Amino acid sequence: MKRHGNLFHQIVAWKNLWKAAQKARRGKWQRWNVAEFEFDREWNLLQLQSELSEGTYYPGDYRSFEIFEPKRRWISAAPYRDRIVHHAICHVIEPI
């Protein structure tokens, strides 16, 4: 198995976080938590980038709800900022 180094710097890069925010917003732009984040996107992404870089970032609480289509099941949804981090990580590790 090949090892890859210096991935963290690629994950917290501004360009990667910006693309991750665009991808996380797709199809969810009408939700209040997305609109709140997008209202001041640059500042919020800078805040997220500094938290990640300094090691002070903590994931938020998941929101759980039940859906019935196509079958009954429970869904646990991550907060919008966490979805941005998920997309940022995936942008870097998927090509590998």
PDB file of C-alpha atoms in Angstrom:
ATOM      1  CA  MET A   1       0.000   0.000   0.000  1.00  0.00           C
ATOM      2  CA  LYS A   2       1.410   3.351  -1.039  1.00  0.00           C
ATOM      3  CA  ARG A   3       1.492   6.142   1.536  1.00  0.00           C
ATOM      4  CA  HIS A   4       0.608   9.734   0.763  1.00  0.00           C
ATOM      5  CA  GLY A   5       1.822  12.661   2.822  1.00  0.00           C
ATOM      6  CA  ASN A   6       0.963  16.336   3.188  1.00  0.00           C
ATOM      7  CA  LEU A   7      -2.708  15.778   2.461  1.00  0.00           C
ATOM      8  CA  PHE A   8      -3.889  17.981   5.314  1.00  0.00           C
ATOM      9  CA  HIS A   9      -2.504  21.123   3.668  1.00  0.00           C
ATOM     10  CA  GLN A  10      -4.376  20.238   0.485  1.00  0.00           C
ATOM     11  CA  ILE A  11      -7.594  19.686   2.445  1.00  0.00           C
ATOM     12  CA  VAL A  12      -7.493  23.067   4.215  1.00  0.00           C
ATOM     13  CA  ALA A  13      -6.409  24.999   1.097  1.00  0.00           C
ATOM     14  CA  TRP A  14      -8.729  27.896   0.277  1.00  0.00           C
ATOM     15  CA  LYS A  15      -9.470  26.685  -3.261  1.00  0.00           C
ATOM     16  CA  ASN A  16     -10.421  23.226  -1.997  1.00  0.00           C
ATOM     17  CA  LEU A  17     -12.704  24.600   0.736  1.00  0.00           C
ATOM     18  CA  TRP A  18     -14.361  26.937  -1.774  1.00  0.00           C
ATOM     19  CA  LYS A  19     -15.089  24.065  -4.185  1.00  0.00           C
ATOM     20  CA  ALA A  20     -16.304  21.915  -1.285  1.00  0.00           C
ATOM     21  CA  ALA A  21     -18.748  24.649  -0.220  1.00  0.00           C
ATOM     22  CA  GLN A  22     -20.118  24.864  -3.760  1.00  0.00           C
ATOM     23  CA  LYS A  23     -20.599  21.108  -3.922  1.00  0.00           C
ATOM     24  CA  ALA A  24     -22.196  20.925  -0.444  1.00  0.00           C
ATOM     25  CA  ARG A  25     -24.625  23.701  -1.406  1.00  0.00           C
ATOM     26  CA  ARG A  26     -25.884  21.869  -4.506  1.00  0.00           C
ATOM     27  CA  GLY A  27     -29.592  21.138  -4.101  1.00  0.00           C
ATOM     28  CA  LYS A  28     -29.686  22.557  -0.564  1.00  0.00           C
ATOM     29  CA  TRP A  29     -29.458  26.317  -1.169  1.00  0.00           C
ATOM     30  CA  GLN A  30     -33.042  26.953   0.035  1.00  0.00           C
ATOM     31  CA  ARG A  31     -32.468  25.609   3.547  1.00  0.00           C
ATOM     32  CA  TRP A  32     -32.061  28.160   6.346  1.00  0.00           C
ATOM     33  CA  ASN A  33     -28.746  26.791   7.680  1.00  0.00           C
ATOM     34  CA  VAL A  34     -27.214  26.849   4.191  1.00  0.00           C
ATOM     35  CA  ALA A  35     -28.515  30.371   3.531  1.00  0.00           C
ATOM     36  CA  GLU A  36     -27.129  31.524   6.881  1.00  0.00           C
ATOM     37  CA  PHE A  37     -23.672  30.152   6.041  1.00  0.00           C
ATOM     38  CA  GLU A  38     -23.786  31.457   2.456  1.00  0.00           C
ATOM     39  CA  PHE A  39     -24.790  34.974   3.578  1.00  0.00           C
ATOM     40  CA  ASP A  40     -21.166  35.557   4.598  1.00  0.00           C
ATOM     41  CA  ARG A  41     -19.476  32.627   2.889  1.00  0.00           C
ATOM     42  CA  GLU A  42     -15.937  34.056   2.714  1.00  0.00           C
ATOM     43  CA  TRP A  43     -15.781  34.858   6.421  1.00  0.00           C
ATOM     44  CA  ASN A  44     -17.318  31.519   7.392  1.00  0.00           C
ATOM     45  CA  LEU A  45     -14.862  29.608   5.189  1.00  0.00           C
ATOM     46  CA  LEU A  46     -11.938  31.569   6.626  1.00  0.00           C
ATOM     47  CA  GLN A  47     -13.184  30.726  10.121  1.00  0.00           C
ATOM     48  CA  LEU A  48     -13.521  27.054   9.181  1.00  0.00           C
ATOM     49  CA  GLN A  49     -10.058  27.055   7.587  1.00  0.00           C
ATOM     50  CA  SER A  50      -8.451  28.566  10.684  1.00  0.00           C
ATOM     51  CA  GLU A  51     -10.225  26.091  12.990  1.00  0.00           C
ATOM     52  CA  LEU A  52      -9.013  23.197  10.858  1.00  0.00           C
ATOM     53  CA  SER A  53      -5.460  24.569  10.673  1.00  0.00           C
ATOM     54  CA  GLU A  54      -5.228  25.278  14.402  1.00  0.00           C
ATOM     55  CA  GLY A  55      -6.811  21.981  15.407  1.00  0.00           C
ATOM     56  CA  THR A  56      -9.757  23.606  17.173  1.00  0.00           C
ATOM     57  CA  TYR A  57     -12.432  22.317  14.775  1.00  0.00           C
ATOM     58  CA  TYR A  58     -15.053  20.026  16.280  1.00  0.00           C
ATOM     59  CA  PRO A  59     -17.928  18.442  14.345  1.00  0.00           C
ATOM     60  CA  GLY A  60     -21.409  19.650  15.209  1.00  0.00           C
ATOM     61  CA  ASP A  61     -24.373  17.640  16.407  1.00  0.00           C
ATOM     62  CA  TYR A  62     -26.135  15.482  13.869  1.00  0.00           C
ATOM     63  CA  ARG A  63     -29.852  16.033  13.218  1.00  0.00           C
ATOM     64  CA  SER A  64     -31.878  12.820  13.170  1.00  0.00           C
ATOM     65  CA  PHE A  65     -35.218  12.386  11.459  1.00  0.00           C
ATOM     66  CA  GLU A  66     -37.371   9.637  10.028  1.00  0.00           C
ATOM     67  CA  ILE A  67     -38.388   9.258   6.388  1.00  0.00           C
ATOM     68  CA  PHE A  68     -40.962   6.916   4.928  1.00  0.00           C
ATOM     69  CA  GLU A  69     -40.161   6.874   1.188  1.00  0.00           C
ATOM     70  CA  PRO A  70     -39.215   4.503  -0.344  1.00  0.00           C
ATOM     71  CA  LYS A  71     -39.209   2.672   2.980  1.00  0.00           C
ATOM     72  CA  ARG A  72     -39.231   3.667   6.648  1.00  0.00           C
ATOM     73  CA  ARG A  73     -35.769   4.547   7.995  1.00  0.00           C
ATOM     74  CA  TRP A  74     -33.878   6.955  10.248  1.00  0.00           C
ATOM     75  CA  ILE A  75     -31.518   9.532   8.753  1.00  0.00           C
ATOM     76  CA  SER A  76     -28.760  11.341  10.632  1.00  0.00           C
ATOM     77  CA  ALA A  77     -27.705  14.517   8.819  1.00  0.00           C
ATOM     78  CA  ALA A  78     -24.480  16.374   9.502  1.00  0.00           C
ATOM     79  CA  PRO A  79     -24.513  20.160   9.941  1.00  0.00           C
ATOM     80  CA  TYR A  80     -23.707  22.180   6.813  1.00  0.00           C
ATOM     81  CA  ARG A  81     -20.179  23.119   7.937  1.00  0.00           C
ATOM     82  CA  ASP A  82     -19.388  19.449   8.510  1.00  0.00           C
ATOM     83  CA  ARG A  83     -20.638  18.582   5.033  1.00  0.00           C
ATOM     84  CA  ILE A  84     -18.211  21.151   3.631  1.00  0.00           C
ATOM     85  CA  VAL A  85     -15.366  19.445   5.500  1.00  0.00           C
ATOM     86  CA  HIS A  86     -16.551  16.035   4.215  1.00  0.00           C
ATOM     87  CA  HIS A  87     -16.479  17.306   0.620  1.00  0.00           C
ATOM     88  CA  ALA A  88     -13.058  18.922   1.129  1.00  0.00           C
ATOM     89  CA  ILE A  89     -11.640  15.610   2.356  1.00  0.00           C
ATOM     90  CA  CYS A  90     -13.240  13.683  -0.520  1.00  0.00           C
ATOM     91  CA  HIS A  91     -11.815  16.101  -3.132  1.00  0.00           C
ATOM     92  CA  VAL A  92      -8.319  15.239  -1.945  1.00  0.00           C
ATOM     93  CA  ILE A  93      -8.582  11.498  -1.266  1.00  0.00           C
ATOM     94  CA  GLU A  94     -10.850  10.384  -4.145  1.00  0.00           C
ATOM     95  CA  PRO A  95      -8.163  10.755  -6.848  1.00  0.00           C
ATOM     96  CA  ILE A  96      -5.764   8.699  -4.726  1.00  0.00           C
TER      97      ILE A  96
END
